[in-house]
Amino acid sequence: MWALNDQTILKESVDAYNKDHPDAKITLRLFANDDYKQKLRVAFGANQAPDLFFNWGGGALNDYVKAGKVDALTTSEVHTDRYTPSVLRSATFDGKVYGVPANGLAPVVLYYNKKVLAHAGVKPPKTYDDLLAAVQKLKAKDVVPLSLAANSKWPTLMHLEYLLDRTGGAEVFAKIASGDSAAWKNPPVTKANQYLQELSEAGAFGDNASSVNYDQGSSTALLYTGKAAMEVMGTWEYANIAKAAPDFRKSGDLGYTAFPALTDGSGDPKNIVGNPSNFLSLNSSTSQKTEALTYLKDYVLNDSQGCRGPPPACTGRTGTGTP
């Protein structure tokens, strides 16, 4: 099985499975985010992909499905009915489920360093205009206003997704996510990109964002060392900060809030974007399907795991994680 190197809950589930099945152990290989995507593409192209693989659902998974590389999963095989339908939607194509949730829901929030904001006389921005004003004050203090790992690309898309939601509402993004190519021509898409460009030109992301890589912990470090004031990132960032800078986390200087509202936008400022879940999918060429299905059914987000960490993707459960 292949997954990302920050998936602690998967390591635990594999250990539990291996303890119960010493004659059919799972070998777990872990990768950095950007490296993983490329390695997975190459492995499938060479017919050397793992039996089970971690993924983000959506279009990337559907490409493998269309190529016949992934097996559909049924309720009887892995109890897909125990997962929240809205979460499963990202791994469902033509009415069939091709992945089970590997972790909980992961909202994206605006993290901030309280001490840095206070030193610049800035409060957590509630509106886009507040954010632009904060950018100028923070730059005057030689602080990067918004830490952004632009080298990794996907963190930039979090900003764009929020700006799109604030500009045109959730419906516009939903059309894009559904594969409607015409949705990209909606005026809110253009407007969201203009807002993102305005932030960049105002210096919101500093001068070196294109060289900042998330897998190396660079954007996270900018926040907890006080070199940056804020960062838009998923709730997994809290765990990263707690591990990399426990004293900063314990100090009470880490805060988080909602992404700013757009006063001229039609989106609901209470909306939160994020990952509904990541998924584990089954290679259609596996010779160990029975063992893989047993793991997916009995060890992934089971009763011992489902109530820990972020809000779980299973029905009838609540999470205990922070934030």
PDB file of C-alpha atoms in Angstrom:
ATOM      1  CA  MET A   1       0.000   0.000   0.000  1.00  0.00           C
ATOM      2  CA  TRP A   2       1.200   3.484  -0.864  1.00  0.00           C
ATOM      3  CA  ALA A   3       0.220   6.632   1.039  1.00  0.00           C
ATOM      4  CA  LEU A   4       1.512  10.011   2.203  1.00  0.00           C
ATOM      5  CA  ASN A   5       4.047  10.241   5.002  1.00  0.00           C
ATOM      6  CA  ASP A   6       1.754  12.213   7.321  1.00  0.00           C
ATOM      7  CA  GLN A   7      -0.982   9.572   7.509  1.00  0.00           C
ATOM      8  CA  THR A   8      -0.517   8.425  11.113  1.00  0.00           C
ATOM      9  CA  ILE A   9      -3.960   6.858  11.289  1.00  0.00           C
ATOM     10  CA  LEU A  10      -3.140   4.625   8.310  1.00  0.00           C
ATOM     11  CA  LYS A  11       0.087   3.466   9.932  1.00  0.00           C
ATOM     12  CA  GLU A  12      -1.925   2.441  12.979  1.00  0.00           C
ATOM     13  CA  SER A  13      -4.516   0.575  10.930  1.00  0.00           C
ATOM     14  CA  VAL A  14      -1.845  -1.306   8.979  1.00  0.00           C
ATOM     15  CA  ASP A  15      -0.092  -2.280  12.215  1.00  0.00           C
ATOM     16  CA  ALA A  16      -3.381  -3.588  13.602  1.00  0.00           C
ATOM     17  CA  TYR A  17      -4.085  -5.591  10.436  1.00  0.00           C
ATOM     18  CA  ASN A  18      -0.573  -7.048  10.344  1.00  0.00           C
ATOM     19  CA  LYS A  19      -0.823  -8.126  13.971  1.00  0.00           C
ATOM     20  CA  ASP A  20      -3.998 -10.055  13.182  1.00  0.00           C
ATOM     21  CA  HIS A  21      -2.750 -11.419   9.834  1.00  0.00           C
ATOM     22  CA  PRO A  22       0.929 -12.348  10.236  1.00  0.00           C
ATOM     23  CA  ASP A  23       0.833 -14.516   7.110  1.00  0.00           C
ATOM     24  CA  ALA A  24      -0.593 -11.800   4.842  1.00  0.00           C
ATOM     25  CA  LYS A  25       1.034  -8.595   5.989  1.00  0.00           C
ATOM     26  CA  ILE A  26       0.608  -5.230   4.285  1.00  0.00           C
ATOM     27  CA  THR A  27       3.800  -3.379   3.354  1.00  0.00           C
ATOM     28  CA  LEU A  28       3.185   0.354   3.694  1.00  0.00           C
ATOM     29  CA  ARG A  29       5.326   2.757   1.661  1.00  0.00           C
ATOM     30  CA  LEU A  30       5.083   6.456   2.450  1.00  0.00           C
ATOM     31  CA  PHE A  31       5.905   9.409   0.203  1.00  0.00           C
ATOM     32  CA  ALA A  32       5.977  13.205   0.199  1.00  0.00           C
ATOM     33  CA  ASN A  33       2.906  14.768  -1.427  1.00  0.00           C
ATOM     34  CA  ASP A  34       4.279  16.007  -4.754  1.00  0.00           C
ATOM     35  CA  ASP A  35       6.633  13.049  -5.255  1.00  0.00           C
ATOM     36  CA  TYR A  36       3.814  10.620  -4.577  1.00  0.00           C
ATOM     37  CA  LYS A  37       1.575  11.811  -7.397  1.00  0.00           C
ATOM     38  CA  GLN A  38       4.318  11.383  -9.982  1.00  0.00           C
ATOM     39  CA  LYS A  39       5.432   7.986  -8.640  1.00  0.00           C
ATOM     40  CA  LEU A  40       1.853   6.711  -8.737  1.00  0.00           C
ATOM     41  CA  ARG A  41       1.384   7.766 -12.371  1.00  0.00           C
ATOM     42  CA  VAL A  42       4.633   6.081 -13.370  1.00  0.00           C
ATOM     43  CA  ALA A  43       3.783   2.915 -11.433  1.00  0.00           C
ATOM     44  CA  PHE A  44       0.383   2.548 -13.082  1.00  0.00           C
ATOM     45  CA  GLY A  45       1.925   3.189 -16.485  1.00  0.00           C
ATOM     46  CA  ALA A  46       4.406   0.388 -15.878  1.00  0.00           C
ATOM     47  CA  ASN A  47       1.785  -1.948 -14.335  1.00  0.00           C
ATOM     48  CA  GLN A  48       3.693  -1.847 -11.044  1.00  0.00           C
ATOM     49  CA  ALA A  49       1.199   0.060  -8.922  1.00  0.00           C
ATOM     50  CA  PRO A  50       0.465  -1.069  -5.347  1.00  0.00           C
ATOM     51  CA  ASP A  51      -2.538  -3.203  -4.426  1.00  0.00           C
ATOM     52  CA  LEU A  52      -4.014  -0.321  -2.414  1.00  0.00           C
ATOM     53  CA  PHE A  53      -3.259   3.330  -3.020  1.00  0.00           C
ATOM     54  CA  PHE A  54      -4.025   6.615  -1.294  1.00  0.00           C
ATOM     55  CA  ASN A  55      -5.664   9.318  -3.417  1.00  0.00           C
ATOM     56  CA  TRP A  56      -7.778  12.472  -3.398  1.00  0.00           C
ATOM     57  CA  GLY A  57     -10.780  11.169  -5.328  1.00  0.00           C
ATOM     58  CA  GLY A  58     -12.223  13.445  -7.994  1.00  0.00           C
ATOM     59  CA  GLY A  59     -10.871  13.741 -11.518  1.00  0.00           C
ATOM     60  CA  ALA A  60      -7.449  12.235 -10.800  1.00  0.00           C
ATOM     61  CA  LEU A  61      -9.002   9.028  -9.466  1.00  0.00           C
ATOM     62  CA  ASN A  62     -11.552   8.976 -12.276  1.00  0.00           C
ATOM     63  CA  ASP A  63      -8.726   8.972 -14.836  1.00  0.00           C
ATOM     64  CA  TYR A  64      -7.460   5.706 -13.355  1.00  0.00           C
ATOM     65  CA  VAL A  65     -11.026   4.357 -13.250  1.00  0.00           C
ATOM     66  CA  LYS A  66     -11.583   5.151 -16.939  1.00  0.00           C
ATOM     67  CA  ALA A  67      -8.324   3.387 -17.751  1.00  0.00           C
ATOM     68  CA  GLY A  68      -9.571   0.236 -16.009  1.00  0.00           C
ATOM     69  CA  LYS A  69      -6.938   0.475 -13.285  1.00  0.00           C
ATOM     70  CA  VAL A  70      -9.297   0.546 -10.270  1.00  0.00           C
ATOM     71  CA  ASP A  71     -11.915  -1.925  -9.023  1.00  0.00           C
ATOM     72  CA  ALA A  72     -15.323  -0.756  -7.852  1.00  0.00           C
ATOM     73  CA  LEU A  73     -16.153  -1.476  -4.207  1.00  0.00           C
ATOM     74  CA  THR A  74     -19.539  -2.762  -3.046  1.00  0.00           C
ATOM     75  CA  THR A  75     -21.423  -2.389   0.215  1.00  0.00           C
ATOM     76  CA  SER A  76     -21.133  -6.099   0.921  1.00  0.00           C
ATOM     77  CA  GLU A  77     -17.360  -6.015   0.396  1.00  0.00           C
ATOM     78  CA  VAL A  78     -16.371  -2.968   2.448  1.00  0.00           C
ATOM     79  CA  HIS A  79     -19.579  -1.633   4.055  1.00  0.00           C
ATOM     80  CA  THR A  80     -19.662   1.534   1.964  1.00  0.00           C
ATOM     81  CA  ASP A  81     -23.034   2.353   3.537  1.00  0.00           C
ATOM     82  CA  ARG A  82     -21.293   3.375   6.778  1.00  0.00           C
ATOM     83  CA  TYR A  83     -19.724   6.402   5.116  1.00  0.00           C
ATOM     84  CA  THR A  84     -21.319   9.821   4.733  1.00  0.00           C
ATOM     85  CA  PRO A  85     -22.843   9.991   1.203  1.00  0.00           C
ATOM     86  CA  SER A  86     -21.534  13.513   0.548  1.00  0.00           C
ATOM     87  CA  VAL A  87     -18.001  12.290   1.268  1.00  0.00           C
ATOM     88  CA  LEU A  88     -18.274   9.198  -0.931  1.00  0.00           C
ATOM     89  CA  ARG A  89     -19.434  11.367  -3.826  1.00  0.00           C
ATOM     90  CA  SER A  90     -15.812  12.335  -4.574  1.00  0.00           C
ATOM     91  CA  ALA A  91     -14.948   8.678  -5.221  1.00  0.00           C
ATOM     92  CA  THR A  92     -18.180   7.696  -6.981  1.00  0.00           C
ATOM     93  CA  PHE A  93     -18.374   7.553 -10.781  1.00  0.00           C
ATOM     94  CA  ASP A  94     -21.318   6.332 -12.848  1.00  0.00           C
ATOM     95  CA  GLY A  95     -23.001   5.148  -9.678  1.00  0.00           C
ATOM     96  CA  LYS A  96     -20.094   2.972  -8.498  1.00  0.00           C
ATOM     97  CA  VAL A  97     -17.791   3.598  -5.529  1.00  0.00           C
ATOM     98  CA  TYR A  98     -14.051   3.383  -6.209  1.00  0.00           C
ATOM     99  CA  GLY A  99     -12.566   4.382  -2.878  1.00  0.00           C
ATOM    100  CA  VAL A 100     -13.241   4.361   0.865  1.00  0.00           C
ATOM    101  CA  PRO A 101     -12.411   7.342   3.089  1.00  0.00           C
ATOM    102  CA  ALA A 102      -8.946   7.060   4.589  1.00  0.00           C
ATOM    103  CA  ASN A 103      -9.329   9.856   7.128  1.00  0.00           C
ATOM    104  CA  GLY A 104     -11.725  12.507   8.381  1.00  0.00           C
ATOM    105  CA  LEU A 105     -13.027  15.754   6.973  1.00  0.00           C
ATOM    106  CA  ALA A 106     -10.356  18.444   6.676  1.00  0.00           C
ATOM    107  CA  PRO A 107     -11.674  22.022   6.527  1.00  0.00           C
ATOM    108  CA  VAL A 108      -9.333  24.774   5.338  1.00  0.00           C
ATOM    109  CA  VAL A 109      -8.941  27.739   7.679  1.00  0.00           C
ATOM    110  CA  LEU A 110      -6.892  30.914   8.016  1.00  0.00           C
ATOM    111  CA  TYR A 111      -4.165  30.300  10.597  1.00  0.00           C
ATOM    112  CA  TYR A 112      -2.424  33.285  12.147  1.00  0.00           C
ATOM    113  CA  ASN A 113       0.406  34.114  14.510  1.00  0.00           C
ATOM    114  CA  LYS A 114      -1.176  36.243  17.232  1.00  0.00           C
ATOM    115  CA  LYS A 115       2.082  37.860  18.314  1.00  0.00           C
ATOM    116  CA  VAL A 116       3.026  38.885  14.781  1.00  0.00           C
ATOM    117  CA  LEU A 117      -0.391  40.400  14.083  1.00  0.00           C
ATOM    118  CA  ALA A 118      -0.365  42.298  17.387  1.00  0.00           C
ATOM    119  CA  HIS A 119       3.110  43.697  16.707  1.00  0.00           C
ATOM    120  CA  ALA A 120       1.865  45.106  13.403  1.00  0.00           C
ATOM    121  CA  GLY A 121      -1.362  46.434  14.927  1.00  0.00           C
ATOM    122  CA  VAL A 122      -3.451  44.051  12.850  1.00  0.00           C
ATOM    123  CA  LYS A 123      -6.518  42.039  13.792  1.00  0.00           C
ATOM    124  CA  PRO A 124      -7.502  38.797  12.026  1.00  0.00           C
ATOM    125  CA  PRO A 125      -9.127  40.018   8.786  1.00  0.00           C
ATOM    126  CA  LYS A 126     -12.868  39.572   8.501  1.00  0.00           C
ATOM    127  CA  THR A 127     -13.201  40.979   4.983  1.00  0.00           C
ATOM    128  CA  TYR A 128     -11.092  41.061   1.846  1.00  0.00           C
ATOM    129  CA  ASP A 129     -10.556  44.803   2.357  1.00  0.00           C
ATOM    130  CA  ASP A 130      -9.306  44.047   5.876  1.00  0.00           C
ATOM    131  CA  LEU A 131      -6.874  41.575   4.356  1.00  0.00           C
ATOM    132  CA  LEU A 132      -5.512  44.071   1.843  1.00  0.00           C
ATOM    133  CA  ALA A 133      -5.020  46.633   4.608  1.00  0.00           C
ATOM    134  CA  ALA A 134      -3.282  44.048   6.777  1.00  0.00           C
ATOM    135  CA  VAL A 135      -0.929  43.180   3.924  1.00  0.00           C
ATOM    136  CA  GLN A 136       0.432  46.726   3.857  1.00  0.00           C
ATOM    137  CA  LYS A 137       0.910  46.939   7.630  1.00  0.00           C
ATOM    138  CA  LEU A 138       2.642  43.571   7.789  1.00  0.00           C
ATOM    139  CA  LYS A 139       4.934  44.380   4.883  1.00  0.00           C
ATOM    140  CA  ALA A 140       5.952  47.556   6.728  1.00  0.00           C
ATOM    141  CA  LYS A 141       7.157  45.281   9.556  1.00  0.00           C
ATOM    142  CA  ASP A 142       9.150  43.109   7.101  1.00  0.00           C
ATOM    143  CA  VAL A 143       6.770  40.201   7.617  1.00  0.00           C
ATOM    144  CA  VAL A 144       5.317  37.984   4.870  1.00  0.00           C
ATOM    145  CA  PRO A 145       1.568  38.584   5.210  1.00  0.00           C
ATOM    146  CA  LEU A 146       0.438  35.182   3.884  1.00  0.00           C
ATOM    147  CA  SER A 147       2.743  32.189   3.882  1.00  0.00           C
ATOM    148  CA  LEU A 148       2.178  30.317   0.612  1.00  0.00           C
ATOM    149  CA  ALA A 149       3.947  27.193  -0.653  1.00  0.00           C
ATOM    150  CA  ALA A 150       3.421  28.143  -4.289  1.00  0.00           C
ATOM    151  CA  ASN A 151       6.127  25.701  -5.378  1.00  0.00           C
ATOM    152  CA  SER A 152       3.731  22.892  -4.432  1.00  0.00           C
ATOM    153  CA  LYS A 153       0.896  24.454  -6.480  1.00  0.00           C
ATOM    154  CA  TRP A 154      -2.064  22.950  -4.593  1.00  0.00           C
ATOM    155  CA  PRO A 155      -1.842  25.459  -1.677  1.00  0.00           C
ATOM    156  CA  THR A 156      -2.454  28.251  -4.197  1.00  0.00           C
ATOM    157  CA  LEU A 157      -5.621  26.492  -5.304  1.00  0.00           C
ATOM    158  CA  MET A 158      -6.967  26.716  -1.747  1.00  0.00           C
ATOM    159  CA  HIS A 159      -6.883  30.498  -2.022  1.00  0.00           C
ATOM    160  CA  LEU A 160      -8.532  30.342  -5.431  1.00  0.00           C
ATOM    161  CA  GLU A 161     -11.238  27.970  -4.218  1.00  0.00           C
ATOM    162  CA  TYR A 162     -12.127  30.276  -1.338  1.00  0.00           C
ATOM    163  CA  LEU A 163     -12.109  33.366  -3.542  1.00  0.00           C
ATOM    164  CA  LEU A 164     -14.344  31.553  -6.042  1.00  0.00           C
ATOM    165  CA  ASP A 165     -16.755  30.527  -3.282  1.00  0.00           C
ATOM    166  CA  ARG A 166     -16.856  34.036  -1.819  1.00  0.00           C
ATOM    167  CA  THR A 167     -17.341  35.567  -5.275  1.00  0.00           C
ATOM    168  CA  GLY A 168     -19.940  33.299  -6.829  1.00  0.00           C
ATOM    169  CA  GLY A 169     -21.131  30.876  -4.168  1.00  0.00           C
ATOM    170  CA  ALA A 170     -20.747  27.126  -3.791  1.00  0.00           C
ATOM    171  CA  GLU A 171     -22.731  26.328  -6.928  1.00  0.00           C
ATOM    172  CA  VAL A 172     -20.017  27.561  -9.289  1.00  0.00           C
ATOM    173  CA  PHE A 173     -17.356  25.337  -7.787  1.00  0.00           C
ATOM    174  CA  ALA A 174     -19.798  22.404  -7.657  1.00  0.00           C
ATOM    175  CA  LYS A 175     -20.261  22.667 -11.437  1.00  0.00           C
ATOM    176  CA  ILE A 176     -16.505  22.663 -11.968  1.00  0.00           C
ATOM    177  CA  ALA A 177     -16.079  19.673  -9.674  1.00  0.00           C
ATOM    178  CA  SER A 178     -18.770  17.798 -11.590  1.00  0.00           C
ATOM    179  CA  GLY A 179     -16.690  18.040 -14.749  1.00  0.00           C
ATOM    180  CA  ASP A 180     -18.708  20.773 -16.462  1.00  0.00           C
ATOM    181  CA  SER A 181     -16.006  22.417 -18.608  1.00  0.00           C
ATOM    182  CA  ALA A 182     -18.310  25.330 -19.429  1.00  0.00           C
ATOM    183  CA  ALA A 183     -18.322  26.301 -15.744  1.00  0.00           C
ATOM    184  CA  TRP A 184     -14.794  27.664 -16.100  1.00  0.00           C
ATOM    185  CA  LYS A 185     -16.235  30.446 -18.230  1.00  0.00           C
ATOM    186  CA  ASN A 186     -18.488  31.720 -15.439  1.00  0.00           C
ATOM    187  CA  PRO A 187     -17.692  35.376 -14.543  1.00  0.00           C
ATOM    188  CA  PRO A 188     -16.979  34.492 -10.862  1.00  0.00           C
ATOM    189  CA  VAL A 189     -14.053  32.318 -12.012  1.00  0.00           C
ATOM    190  CA  THR A 190     -12.466  35.271 -13.768  1.00  0.00           C
ATOM    191  CA  LYS A 191     -13.191  37.521 -10.809  1.00  0.00           C
ATOM    192  CA  ALA A 192     -11.666  35.064  -8.326  1.00  0.00           C
ATOM    193  CA  ASN A 193      -8.465  34.923 -10.373  1.00  0.00           C
ATOM    194  CA  GLN A 194      -8.381  38.709 -10.459  1.00  0.00           C
ATOM    195  CA  TYR A 195      -8.604  38.838  -6.672  1.00  0.00           C
ATOM    196  CA  LEU A 196      -5.777  36.312  -6.386  1.00  0.00           C
ATOM    197  CA  GLN A 197      -3.653  38.351  -8.782  1.00  0.00           C
ATOM    198  CA  GLU A 198      -4.407  41.500  -6.803  1.00  0.00           C
ATOM    199  CA  LEU A 199      -3.195  39.833  -3.599  1.00  0.00           C
ATOM    200  CA  SER A 200      -0.019  38.685  -5.331  1.00  0.00           C
ATOM    201  CA  GLU A 201       0.715  42.113  -6.783  1.00  0.00           C
ATOM    202  CA  ALA A 202       0.091  43.695  -3.376  1.00  0.00           C
ATOM    203  CA  GLY A 203       2.858  41.511  -1.953  1.00  0.00           C
ATOM    204  CA  ALA A 204       0.599  39.317   0.159  1.00  0.00           C
ATOM    205  CA  PHE A 205       2.715  36.205  -0.466  1.00  0.00           C
ATOM    206  CA  GLY A 206       6.143  37.778  -0.177  1.00  0.00           C
ATOM    207  CA  ASP A 207       8.863  37.746  -2.815  1.00  0.00           C
ATOM    208  CA  ASN A 208       9.807  34.066  -2.778  1.00  0.00           C
ATOM    209  CA  ALA A 209       6.536  32.133  -2.675  1.00  0.00           C
ATOM    210  CA  SER A 210       7.396  30.246  -5.856  1.00  0.00           C
ATOM    211  CA  SER A 211      10.368  28.640  -4.091  1.00  0.00           C
ATOM    212  CA  VAL A 212       8.475  27.684  -0.926  1.00  0.00           C
ATOM    213  CA  ASN A 213       7.681  23.955  -0.832  1.00  0.00           C
ATOM    214  CA  TYR A 214       5.025  22.517   1.467  1.00  0.00           C
ATOM    215  CA  ASP A 215       6.513  19.015   1.731  1.00  0.00           C
ATOM    216  CA  GLN A 216       9.691  20.520   3.145  1.00  0.00           C
ATOM    217  CA  GLY A 217       7.719  22.259   5.885  1.00  0.00           C
ATOM    218  CA  SER A 218       8.770  25.677   4.617  1.00  0.00           C
ATOM    219  CA  SER A 219       5.421  27.469   4.664  1.00  0.00           C
ATOM    220  CA  THR A 220       4.594  26.020   8.075  1.00  0.00           C
ATOM    221  CA  ALA A 221       7.927  27.185   9.489  1.00  0.00           C
ATOM    222  CA  LEU A 222       7.388  30.730   8.225  1.00  0.00           C
ATOM    223  CA  LEU A 223       4.248  30.920  10.360  1.00  0.00           C
ATOM    224  CA  TYR A 224       5.552  29.516  13.641  1.00  0.00           C
ATOM    225  CA  THR A 225       8.899  31.340  13.444  1.00  0.00           C
ATOM    226  CA  GLY A 226       7.121  34.662  13.010  1.00  0.00           C
ATOM    227  CA  LYS A 227       8.472  35.352   9.545  1.00  0.00           C
ATOM    228  CA  ALA A 228       4.916  35.164   8.207  1.00  0.00           C
ATOM    229  CA  ALA A 229       1.705  36.323   9.835  1.00  0.00           C
ATOM    230  CA  MET A 230      -0.942  34.040   8.320  1.00  0.00           C
ATOM    231  CA  GLU A 231      -1.415  30.887   6.282  1.00  0.00           C
ATOM    232  CA  VAL A 232      -4.431  29.376   4.508  1.00  0.00           C
ATOM    233  CA  MET A 233      -4.196  25.633   5.103  1.00  0.00           C
ATOM    234  CA  GLY A 234      -6.146  22.520   6.084  1.00  0.00           C
ATOM    235  CA  THR A 235      -6.691  21.391   9.633  1.00  0.00           C
ATOM    236  CA  TRP A 236      -3.824  18.895   9.312  1.00  0.00           C
ATOM    237  CA  GLU A 237      -1.523  21.895   9.715  1.00  0.00           C
ATOM    238  CA  TYR A 238      -2.289  21.993  13.427  1.00  0.00           C
ATOM    239  CA  ALA A 239      -0.717  18.571  13.882  1.00  0.00           C
ATOM    240  CA  ASN A 240       2.283  19.616  11.780  1.00  0.00           C
ATOM    241  CA  ILE A 241       2.830  22.695  13.939  1.00  0.00           C
ATOM    242  CA  ALA A 242       2.370  20.740  17.167  1.00  0.00           C
ATOM    243  CA  LYS A 243       5.078  18.327  16.029  1.00  0.00           C
ATOM    244  CA  ALA A 244       7.529  20.835  14.540  1.00  0.00           C
ATOM    245  CA  ALA A 245       7.097  23.634  17.081  1.00  0.00           C
ATOM    246  CA  PRO A 246       5.464  22.312  20.275  1.00  0.00           C
ATOM    247  CA  ASP A 247       6.484  25.368  22.294  1.00  0.00           C
ATOM    248  CA  PHE A 248       4.781  27.676  19.806  1.00  0.00           C
ATOM    249  CA  ARG A 249       1.624  25.591  19.904  1.00  0.00           C
ATOM    250  CA  LYS A 250       1.615  25.567  23.712  1.00  0.00           C
ATOM    251  CA  SER A 251       2.273  29.323  23.882  1.00  0.00           C
ATOM    252  CA  GLY A 252      -1.235  30.186  22.740  1.00  0.00           C
ATOM    253  CA  ASP A 253       0.104  32.332  19.894  1.00  0.00           C
ATOM    254  CA  LEU A 254      -1.485  30.155  17.205  1.00  0.00           C
ATOM    255  CA  GLY A 255      -4.951  31.236  16.143  1.00  0.00           C
ATOM    256  CA  TYR A 256      -7.298  30.374  13.327  1.00  0.00           C
ATOM    257  CA  THR A 257     -10.377  31.924  11.799  1.00  0.00           C
ATOM    258  CA  ALA A 258     -12.585  31.833   8.714  1.00  0.00           C
ATOM    259  CA  PHE A 259     -11.389  33.018   5.331  1.00  0.00           C
ATOM    260  CA  PRO A 260     -12.362  36.684   4.814  1.00  0.00           C
ATOM    261  CA  ALA A 261     -15.677  37.661   3.246  1.00  0.00           C
ATOM    262  CA  LEU A 262     -16.062  39.587   0.012  1.00  0.00           C
ATOM    263  CA  THR A 263     -18.427  42.509   0.434  1.00  0.00           C
ATOM    264  CA  ASP A 264     -19.336  42.499  -3.273  1.00  0.00           C
ATOM    265  CA  GLY A 265     -19.529  38.733  -3.611  1.00  0.00           C
ATOM    266  CA  SER A 266     -22.638  36.565  -3.659  1.00  0.00           C
ATOM    267  CA  GLY A 267     -21.108  33.672  -1.722  1.00  0.00           C
ATOM    268  CA  ASP A 268     -21.975  32.906   1.890  1.00  0.00           C
ATOM    269  CA  PRO A 269     -19.063  34.058   4.113  1.00  0.00           C
ATOM    270  CA  LYS A 270     -19.892  31.209   6.509  1.00  0.00           C
ATOM    271  CA  ASN A 271     -18.997  28.609   3.850  1.00  0.00           C
ATOM    272  CA  ILE A 272     -15.910  26.500   4.542  1.00  0.00           C
ATOM    273  CA  VAL A 273     -13.949  24.761   1.818  1.00  0.00           C
ATOM    274  CA  GLY A 274     -11.680  21.773   2.341  1.00  0.00           C
ATOM    275  CA  ASN A 275     -11.139  18.080   1.712  1.00  0.00           C
ATOM    276  CA  PRO A 276     -14.189  15.871   2.330  1.00  0.00           C
ATOM    277  CA  SER A 277     -11.672  13.053   2.800  1.00  0.00           C
ATOM    278  CA  ASN A 278      -8.804  11.262   1.152  1.00  0.00           C
ATOM    279  CA  PHE A 279      -9.410   7.770  -0.163  1.00  0.00           C
ATOM    280  CA  LEU A 280      -7.969   4.287  -0.436  1.00  0.00           C
ATOM    281  CA  SER A 281      -8.626   2.513  -3.713  1.00  0.00           C
ATOM    282  CA  LEU A 282      -8.063  -1.009  -4.998  1.00  0.00           C
ATOM    283  CA  ASN A 283      -5.787  -1.773  -7.931  1.00  0.00           C
ATOM    284  CA  SER A 284      -7.778  -3.881 -10.402  1.00  0.00           C
ATOM    285  CA  SER A 285      -4.662  -5.980 -11.097  1.00  0.00           C
ATOM    286  CA  THR A 286      -4.095  -7.048  -7.500  1.00  0.00           C
ATOM    287  CA  SER A 287      -3.573 -10.731  -6.775  1.00  0.00           C
ATOM    288  CA  GLN A 288      -4.517 -10.180  -3.124  1.00  0.00           C
ATOM    289  CA  LYS A 289      -8.016  -8.792  -3.436  1.00  0.00           C
ATOM    290  CA  THR A 290      -9.476 -10.779  -0.538  1.00  0.00           C
ATOM    291  CA  GLU A 291      -6.815  -9.532   1.870  1.00  0.00           C
ATOM    292  CA  ALA A 292      -7.137  -5.964   0.608  1.00  0.00           C
ATOM    293  CA  LEU A 293     -10.914  -5.979   1.057  1.00  0.00           C
ATOM    294  CA  THR A 294     -10.564  -7.335   4.585  1.00  0.00           C
ATOM    295  CA  TYR A 295      -8.285  -4.442   5.448  1.00  0.00           C
ATOM    296  CA  LEU A 296     -10.625  -1.852   3.899  1.00  0.00           C
ATOM    297  CA  LYS A 297     -13.692  -3.312   5.595  1.00  0.00           C
ATOM    298  CA  ASP A 298     -12.408  -4.034   9.100  1.00  0.00           C
ATOM    299  CA  TYR A 299      -9.410  -1.767   9.739  1.00  0.00           C
ATOM    300  CA  VAL A 300      -9.942   1.568   7.948  1.00  0.00           C
ATOM    301  CA  LEU A 301     -11.786   4.124  10.099  1.00  0.00           C
ATOM    302  CA  ASN A 302     -13.067   1.375  12.365  1.00  0.00           C
ATOM    303  CA  ASP A 303     -14.577   1.952  15.799  1.00  0.00           C
ATOM    304  CA  SER A 304     -11.195   2.495  17.452  1.00  0.00           C
ATOM    305  CA  GLN A 305     -10.205   5.198  14.962  1.00  0.00           C
ATOM    306  CA  GLY A 306     -13.393   6.863  13.826  1.00  0.00           C
ATOM    307  CA  CYS A 307     -13.837   9.183  16.802  1.00  0.00           C
ATOM    308  CA  ARG A 308     -10.276  10.517  16.903  1.00  0.00           C
ATOM    309  CA  GLY A 309      -8.833  13.409  14.965  1.00  0.00           C
ATOM    310  CA  PRO A 310     -10.894  15.575  12.606  1.00  0.00           C
ATOM    311  CA  PRO A 311     -14.629  15.051  12.015  1.00  0.00           C
ATOM    312  CA  PRO A 312     -14.874  11.480  10.696  1.00  0.00           C
ATOM    313  CA  ALA A 313     -16.252  10.527   7.304  1.00  0.00           C
ATOM    314  CA  CYS A 314     -18.474   7.875   8.878  1.00  0.00           C
ATOM    315  CA  THR A 315     -22.108   8.369   9.776  1.00  0.00           C
ATOM    316  CA  GLY A 316     -23.139   8.594  13.423  1.00  0.00           C
ATOM    317  CA  ARG A 317     -19.710   9.619  14.747  1.00  0.00           C
ATOM    318  CA  THR A 318     -18.116  12.803  15.996  1.00  0.00           C
ATOM    319  CA  GLY A 319     -14.470  13.840  15.986  1.00  0.00           C
ATOM    320  CA  THR A 320     -12.299  15.103  18.815  1.00  0.00           C
ATOM    321  CA  GLY A 321      -9.477  16.827  16.962  1.00  0.00           C
ATOM    322  CA  THR A 322      -8.275  20.440  17.015  1.00  0.00           C
ATOM    323  CA  PRO A 323      -8.968  22.788  15.418  1.00  0.00           C
TER     324      PRO A 323
END
